[in-house]
Amino acid sequence: ARETTGQSHLKALLATFFALLDENSTSQSFAQDLAGDIQRVKLLDCAMSSVSMDDGFAHPVDREHKYTRLPLMSCARPHMMAFHISVLCFFTTFFSTFAVSPLEPIIRDDIDMTIVDIGNGGIAAVTGNIICRLVMGAFCDSFGPRLGFCIAMLGVAPAVLSMALQTTPIGFIMCRFFVGFGLATFVSCQFWVSVMFNPRIVGLANATAAGWGNMGGGVTQFTIPAVFLLASIANPPYTAWRITFFLPGCMHIITGLMCMFLTQDLPDGQYTALRKKGAIEQPSTWMNIKCGVTNYRSWCLVLLYGFSFGVELTMNNIAASYFYDHFQLDLSIAGILASLFGMMNIFARSVGGWCSDYAAQHYGMRGRLWALWSMMTIEGVLCVIMGLTNRSLALTLVAMLLFSIMVQASEGGTYGIVPFVSKRALGVVVGMVGAGGNAGSAIIQSIYFNTAEYETYEGIFYMGVMIITVSLVVSLIHFPMWGSMFSPGDHYTREEDYYTSAYTEEEKEKGVADVAYKFAAAARDSEAPKSSSAFPNRA
């Protein structure tokens, strides 16, 4: 690993100190114990993990060569190039998955779909990638995010283009199912950002990347109707909607190739090249999966994300049809109004990530937990209000915009916590939580929006009640070294103890756990309770 001259001098001084201590200590056993402490050098490296340095990169980095700030206007390789292309790829998958929504009134008349068929199509779009997100998490841990992105983008392109060929409801539903696989790129996006940016800003970086990507679900609401209108100039409506799907299909191919040739997995290179050099070790994929699945904090976040991101997916599916049918609006106008929900991603998810990072700066991890609970509770209240304002288009719009902001802020707040659940199983945890969002959407749509039992506004109301209830799960998340919402951390667990407990002694001796030692120091610097905190501190 590259290091600055100052760091080399510091290591040399400490080495001299330990040597002198060994020679001159009157307590021979003390000297032997000190000399035999196998963690000494590891902890030294960890203590230097948050040192800011340029080290050949365009912007300051830490010991792991992660950026310590988020220069959004930069496209410098490898960090910001990976950031922007991952955003573009994720944006494209959202764009293509929800390209159907604003055209549903036209498509349903063309291929004779019922309300149940339409509902099943929406559910298929978000359930199709639940398993894919889980697989993508383990894949990123083992092979890196770049290859995961490329496979997803190029593999889903044929399904997107095939939408133009469908003539039956079952074909339509199956296409939506396979197109939804592309949403698994959310996992590779969040994984990639997490390995490129320092823990102090990872909440903001993750939220911004995901929020701008999610914005594809809003942009498609007005872009697709516009393309449809252009295609309708020279073609009948039932042909024009088919031509429209060539746009998202081509976007998949272009962004997939950009990802393949313009980016790299880690700040120091590609996964395969680094493994050949011995710079990083190949961890056990099965152990990674086991570590993520057995951590109960992962499951708490799965449930919470199901009622933040899952709510956004649900609204992307139902908003345009709700405005078109309930308020009797023109198709293009309904699409534009529905797009406002997703367009809040341009800033709202970043606000949630920033709030999470800000709370951590003042109150540590406990601040992140309180911030997430607060945002989710407000989200649920605004959702209830939107359901109650169904007689007024203006009030519905105001409530929807405020509701959207809090939905996406809650998503950002959730992924401000995710990177700290497990260093070893980061990809698995990211995949599990991401899959929880899709599972939540499938459950919500099945209960409230795929049946004639509830009017759409009634479903929105009850969805808000569920959000408020589920937000209480935040109180169950407890980190032994940092605490939870209502209790402080213990007096003896160190960050190194928590993050390296996922590794065997043999793996530690081989150096597989070295990344966990470095991450532990950075996490302690950002997440430990602060002396000025209103919460009780550790002894």
mmCIF file of C-alpha atoms in Angstrom, residues 44-393:
data_model
loop_
_atom_site.group_PDB
_atom_site.id
_atom_site.type_symbol
_atom_site.label_atom_id
_atom_site.label_comp_id
_atom_site.label_asym_id
_atom_site.label_seq_id
_atom_site.Cartn_x
_atom_site.Cartn_y
_atom_site.Cartn_z
ATOM 1 C CA LEU A 44 -1.199 1.386 14.240
ATOM 2 C CA ASP A 45 -2.419 1.121 10.675
ATOM 3 C CA CYS A 46 -5.974 1.598 11.895
ATOM 4 C CA ALA A 47 -5.068 4.728 13.849
ATOM 5 C CA MET A 48 -3.785 6.231 10.634
ATOM 6 C CA SER A 49 -6.796 5.147 8.565
ATOM 7 C CA SER A 50 -8.507 8.522 8.575
ATOM 8 C CA VAL A 51 -5.377 10.530 7.721
ATOM 9 C CA SER A 52 -6.139 12.773 4.772
ATOM 10 C CA MET A 53 -3.654 12.658 1.909
ATOM 11 C CA ASP A 54 -3.602 13.071 -1.860
ATOM 12 C CA ASP A 55 -1.330 10.086 -2.556
ATOM 13 C CA GLY A 56 -1.562 10.434 -6.327
ATOM 14 C CA PHE A 57 -5.341 10.865 -6.448
ATOM 15 C CA ALA A 58 -7.183 13.951 -7.623
ATOM 16 C CA HIS A 59 -8.740 14.601 -4.191
ATOM 17 C CA PRO A 60 -7.815 13.796 -0.560
ATOM 18 C CA VAL A 61 -8.097 10.142 0.454
ATOM 19 C CA ASP A 62 -7.771 8.159 3.679
ATOM 20 C CA ARG A 63 -5.564 5.189 4.520
ATOM 21 C CA GLU A 64 -7.726 2.862 2.418
ATOM 22 C CA HIS A 65 -7.552 5.374 -0.452
ATOM 23 C CA LYS A 66 -11.216 6.268 -0.006
ATOM 24 C CA TYR A 67 -12.226 9.840 -0.797
ATOM 25 C CA THR A 68 -12.748 11.953 2.297
ATOM 26 C CA ARG A 69 -15.082 14.343 0.488
ATOM 27 C CA LEU A 70 -17.643 14.193 -2.319
ATOM 28 C CA PRO A 71 -16.604 16.445 -5.258
ATOM 29 C CA LEU A 72 -19.749 16.058 -7.360
ATOM 30 C CA MET A 73 -18.461 18.202 -10.227
ATOM 31 C CA SER A 74 -15.425 15.971 -10.708
ATOM 32 C CA CYS A 75 -15.182 12.917 -12.994
ATOM 33 C CA ALA A 76 -11.710 11.948 -11.798
ATOM 34 C CA ARG A 77 -10.859 8.280 -11.976
ATOM 35 C CA PRO A 78 -11.356 6.004 -10.223
ATOM 36 C CA HIS A 79 -13.622 7.343 -7.485
ATOM 37 C CA MET A 80 -15.828 9.904 -9.196
ATOM 38 C CA MET A 81 -15.921 8.065 -12.515
ATOM 39 C CA ALA A 82 -17.264 5.021 -10.662
ATOM 40 C CA PHE A 83 -19.710 7.255 -8.766
ATOM 41 C CA HIS A 84 -21.174 8.938 -11.834
ATOM 42 C CA ILE A 85 -21.356 5.858 -14.044
ATOM 43 C CA SER A 86 -22.947 3.801 -11.264
ATOM 44 C CA VAL A 87 -25.546 6.570 -10.892
ATOM 45 C CA LEU A 88 -26.151 6.594 -14.652
ATOM 46 C CA CYS A 89 -26.561 2.811 -14.791
ATOM 47 C CA PHE A 90 -28.914 2.705 -11.819
ATOM 48 C CA PHE A 91 -30.875 5.635 -13.255
ATOM 49 C CA THR A 92 -31.298 3.675 -16.485
ATOM 50 C CA THR A 93 -32.682 0.592 -14.716
ATOM 51 C CA PHE A 94 -35.236 2.718 -12.859
ATOM 52 C CA PHE A 95 -36.122 4.491 -16.097
ATOM 53 C CA SER A 96 -36.753 1.224 -17.932
ATOM 54 C CA THR A 97 -38.559 -0.561 -15.069
ATOM 55 C CA PHE A 98 -41.148 2.191 -14.695
ATOM 56 C CA ALA A 99 -41.364 3.215 -18.365
ATOM 57 C CA VAL A 100 -44.546 1.141 -18.525
ATOM 58 C CA SER A 101 -46.411 3.076 -15.825
ATOM 59 C CA PRO A 102 -47.323 6.264 -17.764
ATOM 60 C CA LEU A 103 -48.331 4.189 -20.820
ATOM 61 C CA GLU A 104 -50.517 1.692 -18.950
ATOM 62 C CA PRO A 105 -53.848 3.240 -20.106
ATOM 63 C CA ILE A 106 -52.738 2.760 -23.735
ATOM 64 C CA ILE A 107 -51.172 -0.672 -23.267
ATOM 65 C CA ARG A 108 -54.130 -2.087 -21.304
ATOM 66 C CA ASP A 109 -56.505 -1.200 -24.134
ATOM 67 C CA ASP A 110 -54.163 -2.633 -26.757
ATOM 68 C CA ILE A 111 -53.638 -6.066 -25.184
ATOM 69 C CA ASP A 112 -56.899 -6.277 -23.184
ATOM 70 C CA MET A 113 -55.530 -6.164 -19.652
ATOM 71 C CA THR A 114 -57.697 -6.071 -16.522
ATOM 72 C CA ILE A 115 -56.939 -4.173 -13.300
ATOM 73 C CA VAL A 116 -55.626 -7.449 -11.871
ATOM 74 C CA ASP A 117 -53.243 -7.856 -14.830
ATOM 75 C CA ILE A 118 -51.954 -4.331 -14.351
ATOM 76 C CA GLY A 119 -51.475 -4.916 -10.623
ATOM 77 C CA ASN A 120 -49.686 -8.195 -11.267
ATOM 78 C CA GLY A 121 -47.397 -6.441 -13.732
ATOM 79 C CA GLY A 122 -46.454 -3.867 -11.103
ATOM 80 C CA ILE A 123 -45.799 -6.571 -8.538
ATOM 81 C CA ALA A 124 -43.759 -8.591 -11.058
ATOM 82 C CA ALA A 125 -41.564 -5.566 -11.779
ATOM 83 C CA VAL A 126 -40.478 -5.214 -8.163
ATOM 84 C CA THR A 127 -40.418 -8.888 -7.135
ATOM 85 C CA GLY A 128 -38.366 -10.009 -10.119
ATOM 86 C CA ASN A 129 -35.158 -8.772 -8.590
ATOM 87 C CA ILE A 130 -35.560 -9.734 -4.919
ATOM 88 C CA ILE A 131 -33.410 -12.834 -5.432
ATOM 89 C CA CYS A 132 -31.221 -10.901 -7.866
ATOM 90 C CA ARG A 133 -30.402 -8.326 -5.200
ATOM 91 C CA LEU A 134 -29.416 -11.043 -2.760
ATOM 92 C CA VAL A 135 -27.225 -12.692 -5.382
ATOM 93 C CA MET A 136 -25.743 -9.341 -6.434
ATOM 94 C CA GLY A 137 -24.614 -8.658 -2.876
ATOM 95 C CA ALA A 138 -22.644 -11.901 -2.627
ATOM 96 C CA PHE A 139 -21.383 -11.404 -6.191
ATOM 97 C CA CYS A 140 -19.971 -7.955 -5.360
ATOM 98 C CA ASP A 141 -18.187 -9.334 -2.294
ATOM 99 C CA SER A 142 -16.512 -11.993 -4.428
ATOM 100 C CA PHE A 143 -16.050 -10.449 -7.891
ATOM 101 C CA GLY A 144 -16.515 -6.701 -7.496
ATOM 102 C CA PRO A 145 -19.290 -4.226 -8.392
ATOM 103 C CA ARG A 146 -18.125 -3.393 -11.913
ATOM 104 C CA LEU A 147 -18.739 -6.858 -13.336
ATOM 105 C CA GLY A 148 -22.065 -7.053 -11.493
ATOM 106 C CA PHE A 149 -23.178 -3.818 -13.138
ATOM 107 C CA CYS A 150 -22.108 -4.940 -16.617
ATOM 108 C CA ILE A 151 -23.936 -8.275 -16.397
ATOM 109 C CA ALA A 152 -27.132 -6.654 -15.116
ATOM 110 C CA MET A 153 -27.200 -3.800 -17.644
ATOM 111 C CA LEU A 154 -26.428 -5.852 -20.734
ATOM 112 C CA GLY A 155 -28.367 -8.913 -19.579
ATOM 113 C CA VAL A 156 -31.606 -6.993 -19.038
ATOM 114 C CA ALA A 157 -31.438 -5.033 -22.318
ATOM 115 C CA PRO A 158 -33.109 -7.822 -24.386
ATOM 116 C CA ALA A 159 -36.034 -7.955 -21.938
ATOM 117 C CA VAL A 160 -36.549 -4.188 -22.235
ATOM 118 C CA LEU A 161 -36.532 -4.332 -26.031
ATOM 119 C CA SER A 162 -38.889 -7.330 -25.943
ATOM 120 C CA MET A 163 -41.617 -5.179 -24.369
ATOM 121 C CA ALA A 164 -42.316 -3.913 -27.877
ATOM 122 C CA LEU A 165 -43.261 -7.433 -29.009
ATOM 123 C CA GLN A 166 -45.864 -8.298 -26.361
ATOM 124 C CA THR A 167 -49.446 -8.990 -27.400
ATOM 125 C CA THR A 168 -50.872 -10.784 -24.337
ATOM 126 C CA PRO A 169 -51.208 -9.907 -20.637
ATOM 127 C CA ILE A 170 -49.033 -12.857 -19.579
ATOM 128 C CA GLY A 171 -46.261 -11.782 -21.961
ATOM 129 C CA PHE A 172 -46.492 -8.251 -20.587
ATOM 130 C CA ILE A 173 -46.236 -9.476 -16.977
ATOM 131 C CA MET A 174 -43.282 -11.744 -17.748
ATOM 132 C CA CYS A 175 -41.422 -8.924 -19.483
ATOM 133 C CA ARG A 176 -41.931 -6.637 -16.495
ATOM 134 C CA PHE A 177 -40.649 -9.433 -14.286
ATOM 135 C CA PHE A 178 -37.369 -9.751 -16.206
ATOM 136 C CA VAL A 179 -36.925 -6.013 -16.721
ATOM 137 C CA GLY A 180 -37.160 -5.648 -12.936
ATOM 138 C CA PHE A 181 -33.960 -7.693 -12.610
ATOM 139 C CA GLY A 182 -32.119 -4.496 -13.515
ATOM 140 C CA LEU A 183 -33.021 -2.937 -10.171
ATOM 141 C CA ALA A 184 -30.446 -5.253 -8.605
ATOM 142 C CA THR A 185 -27.899 -2.646 -9.757
ATOM 143 C CA PHE A 186 -28.893 -0.704 -6.648
ATOM 144 C CA VAL A 187 -26.827 -3.184 -4.638
ATOM 145 C CA SER A 188 -23.717 -2.801 -6.782
ATOM 146 C CA CYS A 189 -24.212 0.983 -6.715
ATOM 147 C CA GLN A 190 -24.294 1.162 -2.906
ATOM 148 C CA PHE A 191 -21.466 -1.360 -2.558
ATOM 149 C CA TRP A 192 -19.296 0.591 -4.998
ATOM 150 C CA VAL A 193 -19.881 3.910 -3.243
ATOM 151 C CA SER A 194 -19.191 2.328 0.153
ATOM 152 C CA VAL A 195 -15.748 1.108 -0.929
ATOM 153 C CA MET A 196 -14.881 4.436 -2.585
ATOM 154 C CA PHE A 197 -15.777 6.907 0.206
ATOM 155 C CA ASN A 198 -14.737 7.354 3.843
ATOM 156 C CA PRO A 199 -17.247 6.489 6.627
ATOM 157 C CA ARG A 200 -17.552 10.168 7.572
ATOM 158 C CA ILE A 201 -19.294 10.931 4.268
ATOM 159 C CA VAL A 202 -20.579 7.515 3.258
ATOM 160 C CA GLY A 203 -24.147 8.403 4.249
ATOM 161 C CA LEU A 204 -24.220 11.427 1.962
ATOM 162 C CA ALA A 205 -22.380 9.641 -0.858
ATOM 163 C CA ASN A 206 -24.637 6.572 -0.741
ATOM 164 C CA ALA A 207 -27.777 8.689 -0.532
ATOM 165 C CA THR A 208 -26.781 10.960 -3.406
ATOM 166 C CA ALA A 209 -25.881 8.070 -5.708
ATOM 167 C CA ALA A 210 -29.061 6.136 -4.939
ATOM 168 C CA GLY A 211 -31.254 9.245 -4.992
ATOM 169 C CA TRP A 212 -30.057 10.391 -8.381
ATOM 170 C CA GLY A 213 -30.464 6.851 -9.658
ATOM 171 C CA ASN A 214 -33.985 6.573 -8.237
ATOM 172 C CA MET A 215 -34.805 9.782 -10.046
ATOM 173 C CA GLY A 216 -35.030 7.677 -13.194
ATOM 174 C CA GLY A 217 -38.436 6.544 -11.931
ATOM 175 C CA GLY A 218 -39.580 10.175 -12.004
ATOM 176 C CA VAL A 219 -37.929 11.236 -15.252
ATOM 177 C CA THR A 220 -39.519 8.317 -17.107
ATOM 178 C CA GLN A 221 -42.993 9.530 -16.086
ATOM 179 C CA PHE A 222 -42.765 12.538 -18.404
ATOM 180 C CA THR A 223 -40.060 11.445 -20.862
ATOM 181 C CA ILE A 224 -41.822 8.295 -22.010
ATOM 182 C CA PRO A 225 -45.164 10.092 -22.726
ATOM 183 C CA ALA A 226 -43.223 12.719 -24.689
ATOM 184 C CA VAL A 227 -41.473 10.045 -26.778
ATOM 185 C CA PHE A 228 -44.832 8.322 -27.236
ATOM 186 C CA LEU A 229 -46.387 11.540 -28.568
ATOM 187 C CA LEU A 230 -43.518 11.989 -31.014
ATOM 188 C CA ALA A 231 -43.863 8.400 -32.216
ATOM 189 C CA SER A 232 -47.617 8.926 -32.577
ATOM 190 C CA ILE A 233 -47.093 11.590 -35.227
ATOM 191 C CA ALA A 234 -46.294 8.974 -37.872
ATOM 192 C CA ASN A 235 -47.709 5.848 -36.228
ATOM 193 C CA PRO A 236 -51.002 4.699 -34.654
ATOM 194 C CA PRO A 237 -51.026 4.670 -30.810
ATOM 195 C CA TYR A 238 -50.804 0.876 -30.574
ATOM 196 C CA THR A 239 -47.589 0.967 -32.604
ATOM 197 C CA ALA A 240 -46.188 4.142 -31.057
ATOM 198 C CA TRP A 241 -46.002 2.715 -27.534
ATOM 199 C CA ARG A 242 -43.964 -0.210 -28.847
ATOM 200 C CA ILE A 243 -41.481 2.089 -30.586
ATOM 201 C CA THR A 244 -41.077 4.010 -27.335
ATOM 202 C CA PHE A 245 -39.365 1.075 -25.615
ATOM 203 C CA PHE A 246 -36.361 1.255 -27.919
ATOM 204 C CA LEU A 247 -35.172 4.268 -25.917
ATOM 205 C CA PRO A 248 -34.668 2.501 -22.547
ATOM 206 C CA GLY A 249 -33.342 -0.600 -24.334
ATOM 207 C CA CYS A 250 -30.570 1.377 -26.029
ATOM 208 C CA MET A 251 -29.816 3.194 -22.765
ATOM 209 C CA HIS A 252 -29.090 -0.178 -21.133
ATOM 210 C CA ILE A 253 -26.596 -1.165 -23.815
ATOM 211 C CA ILE A 254 -24.751 2.183 -23.818
ATOM 212 C CA THR A 255 -24.411 2.497 -20.038
ATOM 213 C CA GLY A 256 -23.399 -1.161 -19.678
ATOM 214 C CA LEU A 257 -20.524 -0.658 -22.129
ATOM 215 C CA MET A 258 -19.475 2.570 -20.375
ATOM 216 C CA CYS A 259 -19.281 0.729 -17.087
ATOM 217 C CA MET A 260 -17.254 -2.078 -18.617
ATOM 218 C CA PHE A 261 -14.561 0.090 -20.207
ATOM 219 C CA LEU A 262 -14.354 3.283 -18.113
ATOM 220 C CA THR A 263 -14.364 2.174 -14.471
ATOM 221 C CA GLN A 264 -12.562 0.023 -11.895
ATOM 222 C CA ASP A 265 -13.717 -1.859 -8.798
ATOM 223 C CA LEU A 266 -11.566 -0.328 -6.068
ATOM 224 C CA PRO A 267 -9.423 2.780 -5.625
ATOM 225 C CA ASP A 268 -6.295 0.675 -6.235
ATOM 226 C CA GLY A 269 -7.515 -1.355 -9.224
ATOM 227 C CA GLN A 270 -9.714 -4.219 -10.390
ATOM 228 C CA TYR A 271 -10.631 -7.121 -8.116
ATOM 229 C CA THR A 272 -9.019 -9.756 -10.347
ATOM 230 C CA ALA A 273 -5.748 -7.855 -10.797
ATOM 231 C CA LEU A 274 -5.403 -7.101 -7.089
ATOM 232 C CA ARG A 275 -6.021 -10.728 -6.170
ATOM 233 C CA LYS A 276 -3.361 -11.906 -8.589
ATOM 234 C CA LYS A 277 -0.905 -9.495 -6.963
ATOM 235 C CA GLY A 278 -1.907 -10.695 -3.502
ATOM 236 C CA ALA A 279 -3.012 -7.191 -2.520
ATOM 237 C CA ILE A 280 -6.409 -8.481 -1.378
ATOM 238 C CA GLU A 281 -7.447 -11.899 -0.158
ATOM 239 C CA GLN A 282 -10.278 -14.020 -1.547
ATOM 240 C CA PRO A 283 -12.783 -14.416 1.295
ATOM 241 C CA SER A 284 -15.162 -17.335 1.606
ATOM 242 C CA THR A 285 -18.419 -16.462 -0.149
ATOM 243 C CA TRP A 286 -20.360 -18.847 2.075
ATOM 244 C CA MET A 287 -18.927 -17.257 5.218
ATOM 245 C CA ASN A 288 -19.821 -13.815 3.884
ATOM 246 C CA ILE A 289 -23.415 -14.914 3.325
ATOM 247 C CA LYS A 290 -23.608 -16.553 6.741
ATOM 248 C CA CYS A 291 -22.206 -13.452 8.418
ATOM 249 C CA GLY A 292 -24.770 -11.174 6.774
ATOM 250 C CA VAL A 293 -27.789 -13.429 7.260
ATOM 251 C CA THR A 294 -27.095 -14.160 10.925
ATOM 252 C CA ASN A 295 -26.712 -10.491 11.882
ATOM 253 C CA TYR A 296 -30.144 -9.464 13.194
ATOM 254 C CA ARG A 297 -29.437 -5.802 12.405
ATOM 255 C CA SER A 298 -29.588 -6.741 8.719
ATOM 256 C CA TRP A 299 -33.151 -8.003 9.121
ATOM 257 C CA CYS A 300 -34.243 -4.897 11.023
ATOM 258 C CA LEU A 301 -32.987 -2.742 8.177
ATOM 259 C CA VAL A 302 -34.640 -5.066 5.630
ATOM 260 C CA LEU A 303 -38.004 -4.366 7.249
ATOM 261 C CA LEU A 304 -37.385 -0.626 7.552
ATOM 262 C CA TYR A 305 -36.260 -0.299 3.940
ATOM 263 C CA GLY A 306 -39.334 -2.218 2.845
ATOM 264 C CA PHE A 307 -41.414 0.710 4.086
ATOM 265 C CA SER A 308 -39.270 3.481 2.632
ATOM 266 C CA PHE A 309 -37.917 2.303 -0.717
ATOM 267 C CA GLY A 310 -40.793 -0.166 -1.004
ATOM 268 C CA VAL A 311 -43.181 2.768 -0.663
ATOM 269 C CA GLU A 312 -41.355 4.664 -3.407
ATOM 270 C CA LEU A 313 -41.610 1.699 -5.777
ATOM 271 C CA THR A 314 -45.310 1.432 -4.995
ATOM 272 C CA MET A 315 -45.923 5.114 -5.698
ATOM 273 C CA ASN A 316 -43.970 4.900 -8.965
ATOM 274 C CA ASN A 317 -46.340 2.142 -10.047
ATOM 275 C CA ILE A 318 -49.645 3.697 -8.975
ATOM 276 C CA ALA A 319 -49.236 7.497 -9.098
ATOM 277 C CA ALA A 320 -49.843 8.110 -12.818
ATOM 278 C CA SER A 321 -52.894 5.838 -12.947
ATOM 279 C CA TYR A 322 -54.225 7.405 -9.717
ATOM 280 C CA PHE A 323 -54.102 10.920 -11.176
ATOM 281 C CA TYR A 324 -55.483 9.716 -14.529
ATOM 282 C CA ASP A 325 -58.408 7.724 -13.101
ATOM 283 C CA HIS A 326 -59.269 9.508 -9.828
ATOM 284 C CA PHE A 327 -58.844 13.127 -10.974
ATOM 285 C CA GLN A 328 -59.711 12.523 -14.653
ATOM 286 C CA LEU A 329 -56.532 14.155 -15.956
ATOM 287 C CA ASP A 330 -54.975 13.906 -19.398
ATOM 288 C CA LEU A 331 -52.403 11.105 -19.726
ATOM 289 C CA SER A 332 -49.447 13.454 -20.241
ATOM 290 C CA ILE A 333 -50.502 15.706 -17.340
ATOM 291 C CA ALA A 334 -50.997 12.706 -15.066
ATOM 292 C CA GLY A 335 -47.510 11.504 -16.010
ATOM 293 C CA ILE A 336 -45.933 14.876 -15.262
ATOM 294 C CA LEU A 337 -47.614 15.107 -11.850
ATOM 295 C CA ALA A 338 -46.650 11.531 -11.005
ATOM 296 C CA SER A 339 -43.056 12.275 -12.000
ATOM 297 C CA LEU A 340 -42.804 14.856 -9.217
ATOM 298 C CA PHE A 341 -42.692 12.032 -6.658
ATOM 299 C CA GLY A 342 -39.554 10.543 -8.163
ATOM 300 C CA MET A 343 -38.015 13.908 -9.048
ATOM 301 C CA MET A 344 -37.651 14.751 -5.358
ATOM 302 C CA ASN A 345 -34.742 12.291 -5.453
ATOM 303 C CA ILE A 346 -32.607 15.057 -6.943
ATOM 304 C CA PHE A 347 -32.071 16.266 -3.388
ATOM 305 C CA ALA A 348 -34.309 14.452 -0.869
ATOM 306 C CA ARG A 349 -32.368 11.217 -0.478
ATOM 307 C CA SER A 350 -29.154 13.199 -0.165
ATOM 308 C CA VAL A 351 -30.795 15.240 2.598
ATOM 309 C CA GLY A 352 -31.519 12.002 4.458
ATOM 310 C CA GLY A 353 -27.908 10.862 4.089
ATOM 311 C CA TRP A 354 -26.642 14.277 5.176
ATOM 312 C CA CYS A 355 -28.925 14.248 8.230
ATOM 313 C CA SER A 356 -27.586 10.806 9.130
ATOM 314 C CA ASP A 357 -23.955 11.973 8.799
ATOM 315 C CA TYR A 358 -24.687 15.202 10.700
ATOM 316 C CA ALA A 359 -26.351 13.313 13.539
ATOM 317 C CA ALA A 360 -23.362 10.958 13.682
ATOM 318 C CA GLN A 361 -20.935 13.883 13.937
ATOM 319 C CA HIS A 362 -22.718 15.065 17.081
ATOM 320 C CA TYR A 363 -24.167 11.895 18.626
ATOM 321 C CA GLY A 364 -22.445 8.962 16.920
ATOM 322 C CA MET A 365 -24.409 5.942 15.731
ATOM 323 C CA ARG A 366 -27.208 6.666 18.182
ATOM 324 C CA GLY A 367 -27.765 9.926 16.336
ATOM 325 C CA ARG A 368 -28.131 8.032 13.042
ATOM 326 C CA LEU A 369 -30.769 5.779 14.611
ATOM 327 C CA TRP A 370 -32.799 8.663 16.022
ATOM 328 C CA ALA A 371 -32.582 10.490 12.685
ATOM 329 C CA LEU A 372 -33.912 7.443 10.801
ATOM 330 C CA TRP A 373 -36.824 6.932 13.209
ATOM 331 C CA SER A 374 -37.783 10.607 13.009
ATOM 332 C CA MET A 375 -37.757 10.665 9.212
ATOM 333 C CA MET A 376 -39.772 7.460 8.894
ATOM 334 C CA THR A 377 -42.397 8.592 11.379
ATOM 335 C CA ILE A 378 -42.901 11.893 9.539
ATOM 336 C CA GLU A 379 -43.030 9.909 6.281
ATOM 337 C CA GLY A 380 -45.900 7.810 7.637
ATOM 338 C CA VAL A 381 -47.841 10.832 8.891
ATOM 339 C CA LEU A 382 -47.585 12.579 5.500
ATOM 340 C CA CYS A 383 -48.682 9.396 3.739
ATOM 341 C CA VAL A 384 -51.817 9.308 5.898
ATOM 342 C CA ILE A 385 -52.472 12.968 5.064
ATOM 343 C CA MET A 386 -52.138 12.283 1.325
ATOM 344 C CA GLY A 387 -54.774 9.566 1.607
ATOM 345 C CA LEU A 388 -57.125 11.951 3.426
ATOM 346 C CA THR A 389 -56.817 14.784 0.870
ATOM 347 C CA ASN A 390 -58.252 12.743 -2.005
ATOM 348 C CA ARG A 391 -60.988 15.281 -2.814
ATOM 349 C CA SER A 392 -58.556 18.052 -3.686
ATOM 350 C CA LEU A 393 -55.931 17.736 -6.418
#
